[in-house]
PDB file of C-alpha atoms in Angstrom:
ATOM      1  CA  UNK A 195      81.762  63.498  91.852  1.00 47.00           C
ATOM      2  CA  UNK A 196      81.808  65.268  88.503  1.00 49.00           C
ATOM      3  CA  UNK A 197      84.831  65.116  86.285  1.00 50.00           C
ATOM      4  CA  UNK A 198      85.759  67.949  83.978  1.00 46.00           C
ATOM      5  CA  UNK A 199      89.011  68.760  82.239  1.00 46.00           C
ATOM      6  CA  UNK A 200      89.081  72.262  83.733  1.00 44.00           C
ATOM      7  CA  UNK A 201      88.456  71.102  87.284  1.00 47.00           C
ATOM      8  CA  UNK A 202      91.440  69.294  88.798  1.00 51.00           C
ATOM      9  CA  UNK A 203      90.704  66.125  90.675  1.00 55.00           C
ATOM     10  CA  UNK A 204      91.585  66.292  94.347  1.00 55.00           C
ATOM     11  CA  UNK A 205      93.037  63.371  96.200  1.00 57.00           C
ATOM     12  CA  UNK A 206      92.994  64.951  99.631  1.00 57.00           C
ATOM     13  CA  UNK A 207      96.647  65.940  99.405  1.00 60.00           C
ATOM     14  CA  UNK A 208      97.796  69.428  98.634  1.00 65.00           C
ATOM     15  CA  UNK A 209     100.870  69.486  96.476  1.00 71.00           C
ATOM     16  CA  UNK A 210     103.299  72.311  97.022  1.00 79.00           C
ATOM     17  CA  UNK A 211     103.624  74.565  94.008  1.00 79.00           C
ATOM     18  CA  UNK A 212     106.534  73.935  91.675  1.00 79.00           C
ATOM     19  CA  UNK A 213     109.408  76.412  91.513  1.00 77.00           C
ATOM     20  CA  UNK A 214     108.022  77.751  88.214  1.00 69.00           C
ATOM     21  CA  UNK A 215     104.628  78.306  89.853  1.00 75.00           C
ATOM     22  CA  UNK A 216     106.262  79.990  92.861  1.00 75.00           C
ATOM     23  CA  UNK A 217     108.087  82.359  90.519  1.00 69.00           C
ATOM     24  CA  UNK A 218     104.842  83.120  88.667  1.00 72.00           C
ATOM     25  CA  UNK A 219     103.051  83.811  91.957  1.00 75.00           C
ATOM     26  CA  UNK A 220     105.842  86.067  93.211  1.00 67.00           C
ATOM     27  CA  UNK A 221     105.834  88.017  89.964  1.00 77.00           C
ATOM     28  CA  UNK A 222     102.044  88.249  89.893  1.00 78.00           C
ATOM     29  CA  UNK A 223     101.657  89.639  93.401  1.00 79.00           C
ATOM     30  CA  UNK A 224     104.825  91.766  93.076  1.00 72.00           C
ATOM     31  CA  UNK A 225     105.658  91.432  96.762  1.00 78.00           C
ATOM     32  CA  UNK A 226     109.003  93.206  97.128  1.00 86.00           C
ATOM     33  CA  UNK A 227     110.270  90.767  99.769  1.00 87.00           C
ATOM     34  CA  UNK A 228     109.616  87.789  97.497  1.00 83.00           C
ATOM     35  CA  UNK A 229     111.155  89.561  94.503  1.00 86.00           C
ATOM     36  CA  UNK A 230     114.293  90.354  96.497  1.00 90.00           C
ATOM     37  CA  UNK A 231     114.415  86.749  97.681  1.00 88.00           C
ATOM     38  CA  UNK A 232     114.432  85.573  94.065  1.00 84.00           C
ATOM     39  CA  UNK A 233     117.392  87.874  93.324  1.00 90.00           C
ATOM     40  CA  UNK A 234     119.352  86.934  96.443  1.00 92.00           C
ATOM     41  CA  UNK A 235     118.674  83.201  96.730  1.00 91.00           C
ATOM     42  CA  UNK A 236     119.361  82.070  93.175  1.00 88.00           C
ATOM     43  CA  UNK A 237     122.622  80.383  92.168  1.00 89.00           C
ATOM     44  CA  UNK A 238     124.704  82.431  91.696  1.00 92.00           C
ATOM     45  CA  UNK A 239     123.019  85.375  93.450  1.00 90.00           C
ATOM     46  CA  UNK A 240     122.152  88.218  91.101  1.00 91.00           C
ATOM     47  CA  UNK A 241     122.762  90.834  93.814  1.00 88.00           C
ATOM     48  CA  UNK A 242     124.244  91.064  97.298  1.00 88.00           C
ATOM     49  CA  UNK A 243     121.849  92.064 100.101  1.00 89.00           C
ATOM     50  CA  UNK A 244     123.630  95.285 101.080  1.00 86.00           C
ATOM     51  CA  UNK A 245     123.614  96.532  97.449  1.00 88.00           C
ATOM     52  CA  UNK A 246     119.975  95.686  96.699  1.00 90.00           C
ATOM     53  CA  UNK A 247     117.510  98.573  96.741  1.00 87.00           C
ATOM     54  CA  UNK A 248     113.927  98.425  95.545  1.00 87.00           C
ATOM     55  CA  UNK A 249     112.547  95.679  93.310  1.00 89.00           C
ATOM     56  CA  UNK A 250     109.441  95.656  91.106  1.00 87.00           C
ATOM     57  CA  UNK A 251     108.071  93.219  88.560  1.00 86.00           C
ATOM     58  CA  UNK A 252     106.221  93.334  85.272  1.00 84.00           C
ATOM     59  CA  UNK A 253     104.454  90.249  83.960  1.00 78.00           C
ATOM     60  CA  UNK A 254     103.246  89.079  80.553  1.00 76.00           C
ATOM     61  CA  UNK A 255     105.558  91.326  78.556  1.00 81.00           C
ATOM     62  CA  UNK A 256     105.014  90.987  74.792  1.00 85.00           C
ATOM     63  CA  UNK A 257     108.009  90.224  72.584  1.00 86.00           C
ATOM     64  CA  UNK A 258     108.488  91.171  68.906  1.00 90.00           C
ATOM     65  CA  UNK A 259     107.706  87.612  67.766  1.00 90.00           C
ATOM     66  CA  UNK A 260     104.204  87.743  69.275  1.00 86.00           C
ATOM     67  CA  UNK A 261     104.969  85.636  72.323  1.00 82.00           C
ATOM     68  CA  UNK A 262     105.308  86.954  75.838  1.00 77.00           C
ATOM     69  CA  UNK A 263     107.870  86.777  78.596  1.00 80.00           C
ATOM     70  CA  UNK A 264     106.575  85.427  81.915  1.00 78.00           C
ATOM     71  CA  UNK A 265     107.942  88.417  83.761  1.00 81.00           C
ATOM     72  CA  UNK A 266     110.785  90.819  84.326  1.00 86.00           C
ATOM     73  CA  UNK A 267     112.193  91.906  87.669  1.00 88.00           C
ATOM     74  CA  UNK A 268     113.644  95.393  87.721  1.00 90.00           C
ATOM     75  CA  UNK A 269     115.834  96.186  90.690  1.00 91.00           C
ATOM     76  CA  UNK A 270     117.947  98.998  91.993  1.00 90.00           C
ATOM     77  CA  UNK A 271     121.597  98.532  92.876  1.00 89.00           C
ATOM     78  CA  UNK A 272     122.571 100.861  95.704  1.00 90.00           C
ATOM     79  CA  UNK A 273     125.827 102.777  95.203  1.00 90.00           C
ATOM     80  CA  UNK A 274     125.530 105.137  98.162  1.00 93.00           C
ATOM     81  CA  UNK A 275     123.796 105.239 101.535  1.00 92.00           C
ATOM     82  CA  UNK A 276     122.616 107.992 103.823  1.00 92.00           C
ATOM     83  CA  UNK A 277     124.856 108.046 106.898  1.00 90.00           C
ATOM     84  CA  UNK A 278     123.104 106.805 110.033  1.00 86.00           C
ATOM     85  CA  UNK A 279     124.640 109.543 112.148  1.00 81.00           C
ATOM     86  CA  UNK A 280     125.367 112.910 110.599  1.00 78.00           C
ATOM     87  CA  UNK A 281     127.083 113.965 113.848  1.00 76.00           C
ATOM     88  CA  UNK A 282     129.589 111.089 113.689  1.00 74.00           C
ATOM     89  CA  UNK A 283     130.860 112.222 110.299  1.00 76.00           C
ATOM     90  CA  UNK A 284     131.063 115.841 111.397  1.00 73.00           C
ATOM     91  CA  UNK A 285     133.068 114.786 114.476  1.00 73.00           C
ATOM     92  CA  UNK A 286     135.583 113.078 112.172  1.00 72.00           C
ATOM     93  CA  UNK A 287     136.488 116.501 110.824  1.00 67.00           C
ATOM     94  CA  UNK A 288     136.918 117.887 114.380  1.00 61.00           C
ATOM     95  CA  UNK A 289     135.600 121.316 113.518  1.00 59.00           C
ATOM     96  CA  UNK A 290     134.561 123.487 116.429  1.00 62.00           C
ATOM     97  CA  UNK A 291     132.728 126.748 116.228  1.00 65.00           C
ATOM     98  CA  UNK A 292     129.600 128.191 114.787  1.00 71.00           C
ATOM     99  CA  UNK A 293     127.703 127.002 111.744  1.00 72.00           C
ATOM    100  CA  UNK A 294     129.322 129.514 109.361  1.00 77.00           C
ATOM    101  CA  UNK A 295     132.814 128.357 110.323  1.00 76.00           C
ATOM    102  CA  UNK A 296     131.871 124.700 109.804  1.00 73.00           C
ATOM    103  CA  UNK A 297     130.299 125.493 106.417  1.00 74.00           C
ATOM    104  CA  UNK A 298     133.469 127.300 105.268  1.00 76.00           C
ATOM    105  CA  UNK A 299     135.535 124.290 106.339  1.00 75.00           C
ATOM    106  CA  UNK A 300     133.250 121.851 104.481  1.00 74.00           C
ATOM    107  CA  UNK A 301     133.505 124.032 101.371  1.00 73.00           C
ATOM    108  CA  UNK A 302     137.299 123.818 101.608  1.00 74.00           C
ATOM    109  CA  UNK A 303     137.462 120.041 101.990  1.00 75.00           C
ATOM    110  CA  UNK A 304     134.760 119.224  99.410  1.00 74.00           C
ATOM    111  CA  UNK A 305     136.397 120.710  96.337  1.00 77.00           C
ATOM    112  CA  UNK A 306     134.877 118.308  93.786  1.00 89.00           C
ATOM    113  CA  UNK A 307     131.192 118.420  93.008  1.00 91.00           C
ATOM    114  CA  UNK A 308     128.800 116.640  90.703  1.00 94.00           C
ATOM    115  CA  UNK A 309     126.421 118.176  88.218  1.00 96.00           C
ATOM    116  CA  UNK A 310     122.958 118.902  89.557  1.00 96.00           C
ATOM    117  CA  UNK A 311     120.817 115.760  89.334  1.00 97.00           C
ATOM    118  CA  UNK A 312     117.032 115.437  89.358  1.00 97.00           C
ATOM    119  CA  UNK A 313     115.599 112.990  91.865  1.00 95.00           C
ATOM    120  CA  UNK A 314     112.030 113.689  90.797  1.00 96.00           C
ATOM    121  CA  UNK A 315     110.398 116.291  88.566  1.00 97.00           C
ATOM    122  CA  UNK A 316     106.804 117.487  88.935  1.00 97.00           C
ATOM    123  CA  UNK A 317     105.956 114.552  91.189  1.00 97.00           C
ATOM    124  CA  UNK A 318     103.108 114.286  93.668  1.00 97.00           C
ATOM    125  CA  UNK A 319     103.449 114.627  97.426  1.00 96.00           C
ATOM    126  CA  UNK A 320     103.057 110.850  97.806  1.00 96.00           C
ATOM    127  CA  UNK A 321     105.820 110.181  95.265  1.00 96.00           C
ATOM    128  CA  UNK A 322     108.080 112.728  96.982  1.00 97.00           C
ATOM    129  CA  UNK A 323     107.480 111.112 100.364  1.00 96.00           C
ATOM    130  CA  UNK A 324     108.196 107.688  98.883  1.00 93.00           C
ATOM    131  CA  UNK A 325     111.456 108.732  97.208  1.00 93.00           C
ATOM    132  CA  UNK A 326     112.823 110.478 100.295  1.00 96.00           C
ATOM    133  CA  UNK A 327     111.789 107.666 102.636  1.00 93.00           C
ATOM    134  CA  UNK A 328     113.290 105.057 100.313  1.00 89.00           C
ATOM    135  CA  UNK A 329     116.537 107.071 100.299  1.00 91.00           C
ATOM    136  CA  UNK A 330     116.698 106.625 104.075  1.00 91.00           C
ATOM    137  CA  UNK A 331     115.484 109.953 105.441  1.00 95.00           C
ATOM    138  CA  UNK A 332     113.499 109.900 108.690  1.00 94.00           C
ATOM    139  CA  UNK A 333     109.971 111.347 108.828  1.00 95.00           C
ATOM    140  CA  UNK A 334     111.102 114.624 110.438  1.00 95.00           C
ATOM    141  CA  UNK A 335     113.840 115.040 107.815  1.00 95.00           C
ATOM    142  CA  UNK A 336     111.347 114.404 105.005  1.00 96.00           C
ATOM    143  CA  UNK A 337     109.034 117.077 106.432  1.00 96.00           C
ATOM    144  CA  UNK A 338     111.948 119.521 106.644  1.00 96.00           C
ATOM    145  CA  UNK A 339     113.024 118.794 103.062  1.00 97.00           C
ATOM    146  CA  UNK A 340     109.530 119.149 101.614  1.00 96.00           C
ATOM    147  CA  UNK A 341     108.931 122.426 103.463  1.00 95.00           C
ATOM    148  CA  UNK A 342     112.218 124.164 102.648  1.00 95.00           C
ATOM    149  CA  UNK A 343     111.982 127.857 101.759  1.00 94.00           C
ATOM    150  CA  UNK A 344     112.582 128.641  98.080  1.00 89.00           C
ATOM    151  CA  UNK A 345     116.330 129.376  98.325  1.00 90.00           C
ATOM    152  CA  UNK A 346     117.142 126.937 101.157  1.00 95.00           C
ATOM    153  CA  UNK A 347     118.724 123.500 100.870  1.00 96.00           C
ATOM    154  CA  UNK A 348     119.063 120.387 103.006  1.00 96.00           C
ATOM    155  CA  UNK A 349     122.601 119.099 103.576  1.00 93.00           C
ATOM    156  CA  UNK A 350     123.299 115.519 104.573  1.00 93.00           C
ATOM    157  CA  UNK A 351     126.251 113.149 104.721  1.00 91.00           C
ATOM    158  CA  UNK A 352     126.279 109.945 102.705  1.00 94.00           C
ATOM    159  CA  UNK A 353     128.656 107.046 102.147  1.00 92.00           C
ATOM    160  CA  UNK A 354     129.706 105.707  98.773  1.00 93.00           C
ATOM    161  CA  UNK A 355     131.483 102.436  98.020  1.00 90.00           C
ATOM    162  CA  UNK A 356     135.214 102.082  98.518  1.00 89.00           C
ATOM    163  CA  UNK A 357     137.444  99.764  96.446  1.00 88.00           C
ATOM    164  CA  UNK A 358     136.532  96.789  98.673  1.00 89.00           C
ATOM    165  CA  UNK A 359     132.783  97.318  98.217  1.00 86.00           C
ATOM    166  CA  UNK A 360     132.095  98.829 101.654  1.00 87.00           C
ATOM    167  CA  UNK A 361     130.098 101.981 102.269  1.00 89.00           C
ATOM    168  CA  UNK A 362     132.913 103.965 103.873  1.00 88.00           C
ATOM    169  CA  UNK A 363     133.717 107.029 101.733  1.00 89.00           C
ATOM    170  CA  UNK A 364     131.783 110.069 102.993  1.00 89.00           C
ATOM    171  CA  UNK A 365     130.420 112.777 100.727  1.00 91.00           C
ATOM    172  CA  UNK A 366     127.957 115.586 101.223  1.00 90.00           C
ATOM    173  CA  UNK A 367     124.657 115.815  99.353  1.00 95.00           C
ATOM    174  CA  UNK A 368     122.835 119.125  99.001  1.00 96.00           C
ATOM    175  CA  UNK A 369     119.133 118.712  98.239  1.00 97.00           C
ATOM    176  CA  UNK A 370     116.837 121.466  96.961  1.00 97.00           C
ATOM    177  CA  UNK A 371     113.070 121.287  96.770  1.00 97.00           C
ATOM    178  CA  UNK A 372     110.766 123.225  94.491  1.00 96.00           C
ATOM    179  CA  UNK A 373     107.095 123.217  95.420  1.00 95.00           C
ATOM    180  CA  UNK A 374     104.573 124.254  92.779  1.00 95.00           C
ATOM    181  CA  UNK A 375     101.066 125.709  93.063  1.00 95.00           C
ATOM    182  CA  UNK A 376      99.533 122.513  91.638  1.00 96.00           C
ATOM    183  CA  UNK A 377     100.884 120.548  94.642  1.00 94.00           C
ATOM    184  CA  UNK A 378     103.745 118.862  92.794  1.00 97.00           C
ATOM    185  CA  UNK A 379     107.421 118.888  93.728  1.00 97.00           C
ATOM    186  CA  UNK A 380     110.753 118.837  91.949  1.00 97.00           C
ATOM    187  CA  UNK A 381     113.735 117.496  93.897  1.00 97.00           C
ATOM    188  CA  UNK A 382     117.303 118.279  92.797  1.00 97.00           C
ATOM    189  CA  UNK A 383     120.584 117.309  94.424  1.00 97.00           C
ATOM    190  CA  UNK A 384     124.284 117.943  94.010  1.00 96.00           C
ATOM    191  CA  UNK A 385     127.069 115.889  95.604  1.00 95.00           C
ATOM    192  CA  UNK A 386     130.251 117.352  97.088  1.00 91.00           C
ATOM    193  CA  UNK A 387     133.194 114.961  97.404  1.00 89.00           C
ATOM    194  CA  UNK A 388     136.211 115.054  99.697  1.00 81.00           C
TER     195      UNK A 388
END
């Protein structure tokens, strides 16, 4: 058997990788499940599972002194969630009647509104699909949103955090889509609070 300093000698046993090596592997392959596990299973946990959104990594980041950082995990903390059942929230308000009557009632109870925010500007179809799916919209809702007429909007109910850290405070999000001739999209939204 040849011996070389670059070729490790094998003894027939496979050693499990050290924690440092596991971290390096997780960062290198950027598997979102592994990245989230690193954030959730450390002591103390960096994030709670129900607040953790997407996670990505960057490795070998140069520093001003010429060295490099092994890696950085960037993660999203979720502050609001799309309601599972839009009908359940609408039933809470006990409004009967046609769509116009319901819309007038919602306008009365949602007197506070946010500034218009940009979810994505001049982004590709794939990026638009990814953003809307990550937000929690179902495939049929995504198709509806991306194919809205120019002046139309998509309205959905969401929950934001209450004082105890639970997603229980409903608000309404109005989403507008602009589709351009080059195939890109711009997505804007405005929130209306109770």
